[in-house]
CSV table of C-alpha atoms and ligand atoms in Angstrom, one decimal:
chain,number,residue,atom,x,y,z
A,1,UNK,CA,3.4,13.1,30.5
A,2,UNK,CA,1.3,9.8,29.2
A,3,UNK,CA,1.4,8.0,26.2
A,4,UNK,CA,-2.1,7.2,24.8
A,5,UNK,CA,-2.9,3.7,23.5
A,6,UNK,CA,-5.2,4.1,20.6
A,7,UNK,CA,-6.7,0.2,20.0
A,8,UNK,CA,-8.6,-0.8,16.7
A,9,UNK,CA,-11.4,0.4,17.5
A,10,UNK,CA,-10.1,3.9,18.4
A,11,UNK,CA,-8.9,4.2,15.2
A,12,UNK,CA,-11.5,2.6,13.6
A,13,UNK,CA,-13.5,5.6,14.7
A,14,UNK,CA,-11.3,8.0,13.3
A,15,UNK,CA,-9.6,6.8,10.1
A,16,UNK,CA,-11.4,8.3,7.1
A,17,UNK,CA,-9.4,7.8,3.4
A,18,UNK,CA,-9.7,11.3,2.6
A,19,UNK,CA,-7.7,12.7,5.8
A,20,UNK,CA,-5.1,9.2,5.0
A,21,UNK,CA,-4.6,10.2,1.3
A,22,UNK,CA,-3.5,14.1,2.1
A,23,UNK,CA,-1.1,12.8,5.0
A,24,UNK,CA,0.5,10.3,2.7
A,25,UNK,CA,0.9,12.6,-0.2
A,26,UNK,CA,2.8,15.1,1.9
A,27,UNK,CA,4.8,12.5,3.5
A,28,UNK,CA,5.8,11.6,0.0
A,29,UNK,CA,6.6,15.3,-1.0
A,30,UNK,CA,8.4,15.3,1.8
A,31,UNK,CA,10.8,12.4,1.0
A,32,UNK,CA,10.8,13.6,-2.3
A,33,UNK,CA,12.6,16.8,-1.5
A,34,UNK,CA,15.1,15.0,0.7
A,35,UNK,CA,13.7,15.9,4.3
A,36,UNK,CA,12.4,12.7,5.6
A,37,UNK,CA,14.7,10.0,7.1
A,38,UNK,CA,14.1,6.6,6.6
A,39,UNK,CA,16.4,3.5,6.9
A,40,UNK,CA,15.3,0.0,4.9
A,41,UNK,CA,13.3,-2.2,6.6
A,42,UNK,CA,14.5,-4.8,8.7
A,43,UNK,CA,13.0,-8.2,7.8
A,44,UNK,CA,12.6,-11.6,10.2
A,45,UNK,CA,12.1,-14.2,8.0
A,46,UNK,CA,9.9,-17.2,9.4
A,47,UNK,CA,9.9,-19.4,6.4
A,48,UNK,CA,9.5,-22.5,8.7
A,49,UNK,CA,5.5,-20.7,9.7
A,50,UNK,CA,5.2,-19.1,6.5
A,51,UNK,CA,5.7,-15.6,7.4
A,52,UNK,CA,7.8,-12.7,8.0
A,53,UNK,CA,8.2,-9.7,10.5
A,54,UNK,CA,9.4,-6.0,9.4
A,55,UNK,CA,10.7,-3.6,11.6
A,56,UNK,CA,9.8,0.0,10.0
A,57,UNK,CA,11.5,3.0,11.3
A,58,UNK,CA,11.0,6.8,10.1
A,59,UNK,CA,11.0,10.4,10.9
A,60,UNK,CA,8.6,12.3,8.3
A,61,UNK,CA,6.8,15.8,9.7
A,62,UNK,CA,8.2,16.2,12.8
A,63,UNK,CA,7.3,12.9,14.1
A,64,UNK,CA,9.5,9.8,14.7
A,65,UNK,CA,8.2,6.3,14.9
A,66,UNK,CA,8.6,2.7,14.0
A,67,UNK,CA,6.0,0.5,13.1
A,68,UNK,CA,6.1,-3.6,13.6
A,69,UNK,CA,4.4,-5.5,11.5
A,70,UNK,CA,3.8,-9.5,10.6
A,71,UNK,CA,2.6,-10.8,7.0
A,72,UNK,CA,1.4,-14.1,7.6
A,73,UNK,CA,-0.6,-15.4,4.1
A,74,UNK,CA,-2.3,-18.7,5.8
A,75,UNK,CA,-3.8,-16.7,7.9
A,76,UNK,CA,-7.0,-15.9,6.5
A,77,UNK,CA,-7.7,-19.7,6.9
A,78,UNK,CA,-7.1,-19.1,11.0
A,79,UNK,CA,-9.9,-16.5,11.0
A,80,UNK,CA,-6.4,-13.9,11.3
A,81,UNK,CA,-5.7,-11.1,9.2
A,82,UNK,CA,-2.7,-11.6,6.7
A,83,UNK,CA,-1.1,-8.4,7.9
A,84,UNK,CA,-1.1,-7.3,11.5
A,85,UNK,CA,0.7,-4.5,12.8
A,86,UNK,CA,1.6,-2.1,16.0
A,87,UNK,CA,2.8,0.9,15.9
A,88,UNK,CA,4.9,3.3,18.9
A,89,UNK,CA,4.7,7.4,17.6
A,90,UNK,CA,7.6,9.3,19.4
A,91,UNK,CA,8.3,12.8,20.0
A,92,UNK,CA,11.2,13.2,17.9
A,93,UNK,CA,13.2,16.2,20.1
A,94,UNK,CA,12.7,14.1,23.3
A,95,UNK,CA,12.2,10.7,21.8
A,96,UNK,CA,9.0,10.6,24.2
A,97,UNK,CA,6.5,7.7,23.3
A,98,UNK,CA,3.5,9.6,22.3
A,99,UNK,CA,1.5,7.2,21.5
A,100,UNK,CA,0.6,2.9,21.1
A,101,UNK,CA,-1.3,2.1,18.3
A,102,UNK,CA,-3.0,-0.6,16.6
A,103,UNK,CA,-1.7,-0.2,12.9
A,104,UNK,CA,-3.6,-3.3,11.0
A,105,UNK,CA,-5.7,-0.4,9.7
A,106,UNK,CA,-2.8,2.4,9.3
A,107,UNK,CA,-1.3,-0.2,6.7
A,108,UNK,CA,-4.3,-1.1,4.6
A,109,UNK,CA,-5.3,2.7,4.6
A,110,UNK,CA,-2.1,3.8,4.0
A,111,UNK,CA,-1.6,1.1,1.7
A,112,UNK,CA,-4.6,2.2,-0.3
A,113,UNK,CA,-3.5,6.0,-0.3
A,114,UNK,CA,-0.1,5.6,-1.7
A,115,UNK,CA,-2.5,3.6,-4.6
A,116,UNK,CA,-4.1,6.8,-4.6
A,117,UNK,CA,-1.9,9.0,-4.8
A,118,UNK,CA,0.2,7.4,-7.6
A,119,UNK,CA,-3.0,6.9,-9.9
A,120,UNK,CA,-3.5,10.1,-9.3
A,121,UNK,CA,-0.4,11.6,-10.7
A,122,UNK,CA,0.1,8.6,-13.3
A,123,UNK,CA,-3.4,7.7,-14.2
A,124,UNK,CA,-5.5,9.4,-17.0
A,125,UNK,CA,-7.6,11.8,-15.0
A,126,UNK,CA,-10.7,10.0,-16.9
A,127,UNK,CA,-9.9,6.5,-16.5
A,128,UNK,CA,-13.4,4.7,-15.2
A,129,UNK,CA,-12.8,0.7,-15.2
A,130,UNK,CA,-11.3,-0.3,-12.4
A,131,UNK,CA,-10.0,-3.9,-11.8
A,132,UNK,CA,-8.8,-5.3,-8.7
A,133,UNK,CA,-7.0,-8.5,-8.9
A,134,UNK,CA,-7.3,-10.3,-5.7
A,135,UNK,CA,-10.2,-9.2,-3.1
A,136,UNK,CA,-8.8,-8.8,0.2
A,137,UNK,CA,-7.6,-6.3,2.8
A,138,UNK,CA,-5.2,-4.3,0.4
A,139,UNK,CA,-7.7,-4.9,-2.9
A,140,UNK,CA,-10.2,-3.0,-0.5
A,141,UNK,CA,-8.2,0.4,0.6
A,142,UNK,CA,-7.4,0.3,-3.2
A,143,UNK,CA,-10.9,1.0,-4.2
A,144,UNK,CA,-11.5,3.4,-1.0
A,145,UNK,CA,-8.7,5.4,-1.7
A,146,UNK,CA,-9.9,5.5,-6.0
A,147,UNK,CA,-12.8,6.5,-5.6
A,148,UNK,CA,-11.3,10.1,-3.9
A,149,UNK,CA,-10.4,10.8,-7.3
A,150,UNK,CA,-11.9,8.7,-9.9
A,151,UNK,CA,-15.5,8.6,-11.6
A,152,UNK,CA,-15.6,4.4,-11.9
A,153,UNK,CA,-18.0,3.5,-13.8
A,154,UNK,CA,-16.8,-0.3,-13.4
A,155,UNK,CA,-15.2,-2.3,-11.6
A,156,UNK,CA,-14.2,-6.2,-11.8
A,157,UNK,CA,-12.8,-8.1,-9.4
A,158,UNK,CA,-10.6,-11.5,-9.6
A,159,UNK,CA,-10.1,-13.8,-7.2
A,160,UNK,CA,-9.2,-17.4,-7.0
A,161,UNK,CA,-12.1,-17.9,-4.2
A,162,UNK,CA,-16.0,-16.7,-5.0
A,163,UNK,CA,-16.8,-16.0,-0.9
A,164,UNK,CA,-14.4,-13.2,-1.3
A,165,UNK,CA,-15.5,-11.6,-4.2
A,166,UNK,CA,-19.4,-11.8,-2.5
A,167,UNK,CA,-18.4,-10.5,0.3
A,168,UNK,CA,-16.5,-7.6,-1.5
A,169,UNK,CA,-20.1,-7.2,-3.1
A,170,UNK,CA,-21.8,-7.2,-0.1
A,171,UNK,CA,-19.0,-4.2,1.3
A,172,UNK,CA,-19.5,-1.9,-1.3
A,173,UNK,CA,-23.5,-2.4,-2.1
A,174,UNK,CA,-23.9,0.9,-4.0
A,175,UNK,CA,-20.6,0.4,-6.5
A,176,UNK,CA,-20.9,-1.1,-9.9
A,177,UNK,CA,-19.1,-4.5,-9.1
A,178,UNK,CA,-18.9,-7.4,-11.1
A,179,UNK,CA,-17.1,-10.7,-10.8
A,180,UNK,CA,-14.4,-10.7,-13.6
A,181,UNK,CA,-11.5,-13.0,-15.3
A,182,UNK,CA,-8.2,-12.5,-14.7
A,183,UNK,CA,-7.8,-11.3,-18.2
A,184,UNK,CA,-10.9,-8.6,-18.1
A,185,UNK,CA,-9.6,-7.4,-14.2
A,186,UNK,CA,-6.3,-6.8,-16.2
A,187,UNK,CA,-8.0,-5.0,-19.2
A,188,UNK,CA,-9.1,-2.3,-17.2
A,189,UNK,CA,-7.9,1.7,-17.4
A,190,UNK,CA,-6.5,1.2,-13.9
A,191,UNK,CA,-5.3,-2.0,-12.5
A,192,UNK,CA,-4.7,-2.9,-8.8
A,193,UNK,CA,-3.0,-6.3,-8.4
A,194,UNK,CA,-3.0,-6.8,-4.2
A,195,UNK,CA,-2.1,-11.0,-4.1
A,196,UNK,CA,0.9,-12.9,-2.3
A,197,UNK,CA,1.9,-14.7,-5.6
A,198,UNK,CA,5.0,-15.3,-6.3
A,199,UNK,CA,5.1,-16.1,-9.7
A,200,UNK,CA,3.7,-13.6,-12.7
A,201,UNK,CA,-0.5,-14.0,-12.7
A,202,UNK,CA,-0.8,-10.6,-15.1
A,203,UNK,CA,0.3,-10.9,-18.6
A,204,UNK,CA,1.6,-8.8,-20.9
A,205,UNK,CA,-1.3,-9.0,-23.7
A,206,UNK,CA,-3.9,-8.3,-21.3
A,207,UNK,CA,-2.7,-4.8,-20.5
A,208,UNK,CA,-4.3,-1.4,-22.7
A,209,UNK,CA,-2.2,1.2,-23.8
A,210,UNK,CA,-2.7,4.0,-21.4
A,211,UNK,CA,-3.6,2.1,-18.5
A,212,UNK,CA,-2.0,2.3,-14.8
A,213,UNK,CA,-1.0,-0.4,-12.6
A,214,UNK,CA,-0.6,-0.4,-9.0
A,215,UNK,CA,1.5,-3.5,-8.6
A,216,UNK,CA,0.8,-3.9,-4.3
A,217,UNK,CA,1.1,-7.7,-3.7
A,218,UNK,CA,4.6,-7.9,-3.9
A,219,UNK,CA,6.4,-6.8,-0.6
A,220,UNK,CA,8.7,-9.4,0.0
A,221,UNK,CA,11.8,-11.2,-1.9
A,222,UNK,CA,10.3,-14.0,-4.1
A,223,UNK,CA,7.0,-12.4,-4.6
A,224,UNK,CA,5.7,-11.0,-8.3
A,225,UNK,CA,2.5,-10.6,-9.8
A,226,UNK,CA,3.4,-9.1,-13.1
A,227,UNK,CA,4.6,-10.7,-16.7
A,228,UNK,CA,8.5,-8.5,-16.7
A,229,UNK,CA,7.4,-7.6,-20.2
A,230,UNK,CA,4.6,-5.2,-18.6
A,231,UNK,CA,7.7,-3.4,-16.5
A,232,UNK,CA,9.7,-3.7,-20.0
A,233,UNK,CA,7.5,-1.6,-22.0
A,234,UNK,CA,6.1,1.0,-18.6
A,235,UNK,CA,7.4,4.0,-17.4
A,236,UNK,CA,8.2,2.2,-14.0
A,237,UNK,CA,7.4,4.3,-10.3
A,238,UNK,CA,8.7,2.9,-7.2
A,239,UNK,CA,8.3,4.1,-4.2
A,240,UNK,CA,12.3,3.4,-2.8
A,241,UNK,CA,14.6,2.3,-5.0
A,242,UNK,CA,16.1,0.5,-2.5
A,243,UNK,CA,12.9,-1.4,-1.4
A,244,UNK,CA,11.8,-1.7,-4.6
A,245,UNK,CA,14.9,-3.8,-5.8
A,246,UNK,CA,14.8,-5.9,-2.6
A,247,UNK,CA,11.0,-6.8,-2.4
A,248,UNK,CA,8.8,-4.9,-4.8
A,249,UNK,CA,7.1,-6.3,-7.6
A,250,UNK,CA,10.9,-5.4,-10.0
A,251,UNK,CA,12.8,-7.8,-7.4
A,252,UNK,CA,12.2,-10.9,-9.0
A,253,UNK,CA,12.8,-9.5,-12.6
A,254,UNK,CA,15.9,-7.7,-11.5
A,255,UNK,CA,17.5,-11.0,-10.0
A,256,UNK,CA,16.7,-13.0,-13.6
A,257,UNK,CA,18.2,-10.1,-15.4
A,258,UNK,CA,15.1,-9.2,-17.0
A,259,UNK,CA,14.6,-5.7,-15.7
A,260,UNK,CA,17.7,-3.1,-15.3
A,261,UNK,CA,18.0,-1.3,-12.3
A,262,UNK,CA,18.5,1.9,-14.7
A,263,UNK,CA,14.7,1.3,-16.0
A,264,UNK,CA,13.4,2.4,-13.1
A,265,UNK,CA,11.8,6.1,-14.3
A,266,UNK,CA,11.3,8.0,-10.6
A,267,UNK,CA,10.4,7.3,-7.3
A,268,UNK,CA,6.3,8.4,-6.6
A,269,UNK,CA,8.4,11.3,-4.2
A,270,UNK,CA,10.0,12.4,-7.3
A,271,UNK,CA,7.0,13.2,-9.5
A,272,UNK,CA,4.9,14.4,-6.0
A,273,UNK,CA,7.4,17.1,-5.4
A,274,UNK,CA,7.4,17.9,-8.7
A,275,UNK,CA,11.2,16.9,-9.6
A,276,UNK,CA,10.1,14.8,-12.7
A,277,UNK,CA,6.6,14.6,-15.0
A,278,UNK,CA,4.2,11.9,-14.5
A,279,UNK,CA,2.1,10.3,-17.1
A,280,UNK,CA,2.8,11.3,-21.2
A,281,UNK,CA,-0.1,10.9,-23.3
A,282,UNK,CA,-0.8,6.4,-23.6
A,283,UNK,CA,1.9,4.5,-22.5
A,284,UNK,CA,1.5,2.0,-19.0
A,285,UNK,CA,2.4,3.0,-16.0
A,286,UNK,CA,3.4,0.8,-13.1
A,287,UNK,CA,3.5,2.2,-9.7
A,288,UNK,CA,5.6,-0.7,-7.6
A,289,UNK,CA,4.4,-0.6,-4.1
A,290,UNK,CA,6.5,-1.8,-0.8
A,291,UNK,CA,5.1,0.4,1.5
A,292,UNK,CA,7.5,3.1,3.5
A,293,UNK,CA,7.6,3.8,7.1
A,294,UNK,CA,7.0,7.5,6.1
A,295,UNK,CA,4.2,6.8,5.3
A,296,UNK,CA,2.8,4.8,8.7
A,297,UNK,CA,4.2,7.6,10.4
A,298,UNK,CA,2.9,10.6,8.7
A,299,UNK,CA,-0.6,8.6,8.9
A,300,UNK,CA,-0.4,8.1,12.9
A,301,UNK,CA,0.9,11.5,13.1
A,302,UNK,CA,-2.2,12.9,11.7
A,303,UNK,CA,-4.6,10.1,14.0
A,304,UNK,CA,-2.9,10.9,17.1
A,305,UNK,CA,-4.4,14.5,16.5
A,306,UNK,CA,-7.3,13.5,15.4
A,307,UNK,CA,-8.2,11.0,18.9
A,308,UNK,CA,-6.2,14.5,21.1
A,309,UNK,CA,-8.8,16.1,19.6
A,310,UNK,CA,-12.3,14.0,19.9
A,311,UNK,CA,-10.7,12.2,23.4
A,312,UNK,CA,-10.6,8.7,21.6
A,313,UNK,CA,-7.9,6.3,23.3
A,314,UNK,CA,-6.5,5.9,27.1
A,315,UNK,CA,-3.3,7.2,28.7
A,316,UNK,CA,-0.8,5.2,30.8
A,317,UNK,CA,1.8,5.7,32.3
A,318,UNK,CA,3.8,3.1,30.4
A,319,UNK,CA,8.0,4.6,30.5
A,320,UNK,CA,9.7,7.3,33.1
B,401,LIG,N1,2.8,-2.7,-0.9
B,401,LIG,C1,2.4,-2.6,0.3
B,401,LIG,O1,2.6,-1.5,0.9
B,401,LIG,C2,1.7,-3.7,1.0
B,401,LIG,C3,1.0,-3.4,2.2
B,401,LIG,C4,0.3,-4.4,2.9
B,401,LIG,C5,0.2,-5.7,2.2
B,401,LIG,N2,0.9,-5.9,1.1
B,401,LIG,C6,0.9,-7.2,0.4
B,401,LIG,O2,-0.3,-7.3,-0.3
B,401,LIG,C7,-0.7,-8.7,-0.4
B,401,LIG,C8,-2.2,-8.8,0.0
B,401,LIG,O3,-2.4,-8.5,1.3
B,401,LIG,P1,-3.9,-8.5,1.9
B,401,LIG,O4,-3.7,-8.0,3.3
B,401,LIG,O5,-4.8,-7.9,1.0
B,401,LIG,O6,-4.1,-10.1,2.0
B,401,LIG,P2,-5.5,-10.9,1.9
B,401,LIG,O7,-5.2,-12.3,2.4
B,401,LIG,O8,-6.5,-10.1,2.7
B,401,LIG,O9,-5.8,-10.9,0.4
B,401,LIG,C9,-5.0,-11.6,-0.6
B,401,LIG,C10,-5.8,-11.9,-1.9
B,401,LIG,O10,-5.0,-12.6,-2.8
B,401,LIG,C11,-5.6,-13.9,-3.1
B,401,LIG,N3,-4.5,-14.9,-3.1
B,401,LIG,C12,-3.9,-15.5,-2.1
B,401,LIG,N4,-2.9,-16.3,-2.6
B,401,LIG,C13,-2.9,-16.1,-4.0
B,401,LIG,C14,-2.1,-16.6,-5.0
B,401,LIG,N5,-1.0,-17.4,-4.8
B,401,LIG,N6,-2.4,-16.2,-6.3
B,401,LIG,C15,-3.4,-15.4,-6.5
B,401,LIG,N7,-4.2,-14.9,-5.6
B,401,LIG,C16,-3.9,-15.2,-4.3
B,401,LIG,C17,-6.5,-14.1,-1.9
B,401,LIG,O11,-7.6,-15.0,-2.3
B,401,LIG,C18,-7.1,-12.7,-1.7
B,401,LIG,O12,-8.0,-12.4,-2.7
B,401,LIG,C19,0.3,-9.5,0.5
B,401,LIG,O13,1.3,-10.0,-0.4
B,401,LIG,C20,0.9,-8.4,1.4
B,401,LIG,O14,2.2,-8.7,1.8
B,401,LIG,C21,1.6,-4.9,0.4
């Protein structure tokens, strides 16, 4: 037996947002209903370089795996990605190494899809302005993964730097994009906030009745993008509880007592599986985003099929 390396261009060749959304919905299903495993992450905290490692582990689908992945912010600046990632896809009734993959891609994709997925159930099925608040990696598999489902008839961008919001522009050539304010990329009917800040940049006034945010940008302890009035008044959706209290965009107002724990409405497995209701009539919604193992695993699951099947990728001989 071999284990195939799939690099970044491999998967390049293959990753497609439709294929990504389905395989992350039914991982979340499937944690929903109690038959995935997936410890918490691990984090290695670099503070001294400004970054952080997290060791992701998970078994979703009959397939086990663990993905390794660095969040590095200055990057950008080094001509690096923020996020980087590898991932090794085992055979969970062996514990065989199936596979080596690049998973830069898997994680912005799969970033993207649980977006997706989340204003699916939770958005208003005809929300059309779309604003994306920060224009990078994540704000990008946002859009991809909207526009499965979505009719947008708008959509405004913030960022604190003009080359990226051009160069969004010049990715998307055929979408309705304009450059927008903070306050109008908040105002929208569905709201995707995908920056490192750490310290609130959305406030409360700024939000419509009926919209949906997809709070992304905060992954880590410290990190927040929203005013904890917007979490105060929303029907709050995490995606683990656990997580979510550690490093999702609720950590920072849990720790100053401004959000209770008990506020939290459902996890986005909960309302897939159909265990609780999604959206009623206008009030906000906030799905808070950390990103789960489940749902790297569930996505290089479905690639490693995908490359078996079109002979994309190299085997070695790499353990035994
Ligand atoms: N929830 C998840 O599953 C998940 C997955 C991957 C990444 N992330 C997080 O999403 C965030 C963005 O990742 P990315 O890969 O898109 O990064 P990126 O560097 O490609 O884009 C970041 C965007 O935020 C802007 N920005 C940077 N610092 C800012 C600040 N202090 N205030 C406001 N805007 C700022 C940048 O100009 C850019 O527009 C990171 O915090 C990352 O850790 C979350």
């Amino acid at each position: 037996m071999k284990t195939r390396l799939l690099t970044v261009s491999d998967i390049s060749k293959i990753i497609d947002m439709a294929d990504v959304l389905k395989a992350v919905e039914t991982a979340f299903r499937e944690y929903g209903l109690g038959q995935a495993e997936m410890p918490p992450k691990i984090y290695l905290d670099l503070r001294q370089y400004n970054g952080d490692f997290r060791a992701m582990p998970a078994f979703v689908e009959n397939s086990a795996g663990l993905k390794w992945v660095s969040v590095y912010p200055d990057n950008p600046d080094k001509g690096l990605p923020t996020v980087m990632a590898m991932l090794i896809l085992n055979d969970p009734k062996t514990g065989f190494p199936l596979a080596i993959m690049d998973a830069t891609r898997i994680t912005s994709f799969r970033t993207g899809a649980a977006g997706g997925v989340a204003a699916k159930y939770l958005a208003r099925p005809d929300s059309n302005t779309l604003g994306l608040v920060g224009a990078g990696a994540q704000a990008k598999t946002q859009l991809l993964a909207l526009l499965e489902n979505f009719e947008l008839s708008s959509i405004h961008v913030w960022s604190l730097r003009d080359d990226e919001i051009e160069g969004f522009k010049n990715n998307f050539k055929d979408l309705p994009i304009e450059k927008a304010s903070l306050e109008e990329a908040a105002g929208c009917d569905i709201v995707c906030t995908t920056t490192p800040a750490r310290g609130f940049i959305v406030k409360k006034e700024w939000i419509k009745p009926g919209a949906h945010i997809n709070a992304i940008g905060a992954d880590a302890p410290g990190k927040q993008e929203l005013d904890p009035q917007i979490l105060n008044e929303a029907k709050v959706v995490v995606d683990d509880i656990a997580q979510a209290r550690h490093s999702g965009e609720i950590n920072v107002a849990i720790k100053e007592g401004l959000f209770p724990v008990n506020d939290i409405y459902a996890t986005l497995g909960e309302i897939v599986a159909g265990k609780k209701a999604g959206r009623v009539d206008d009030e906000i919604t906030v799905f808070d985003s950390t990103g789960l193992a489940i749902q790297d695993i569930a996505t290089a699951r479905m690639l490693f099929e995908k490359a078996k099947q079109n002979n994309i990728g190299h085997d070695f001989d790499v353990v035994g």
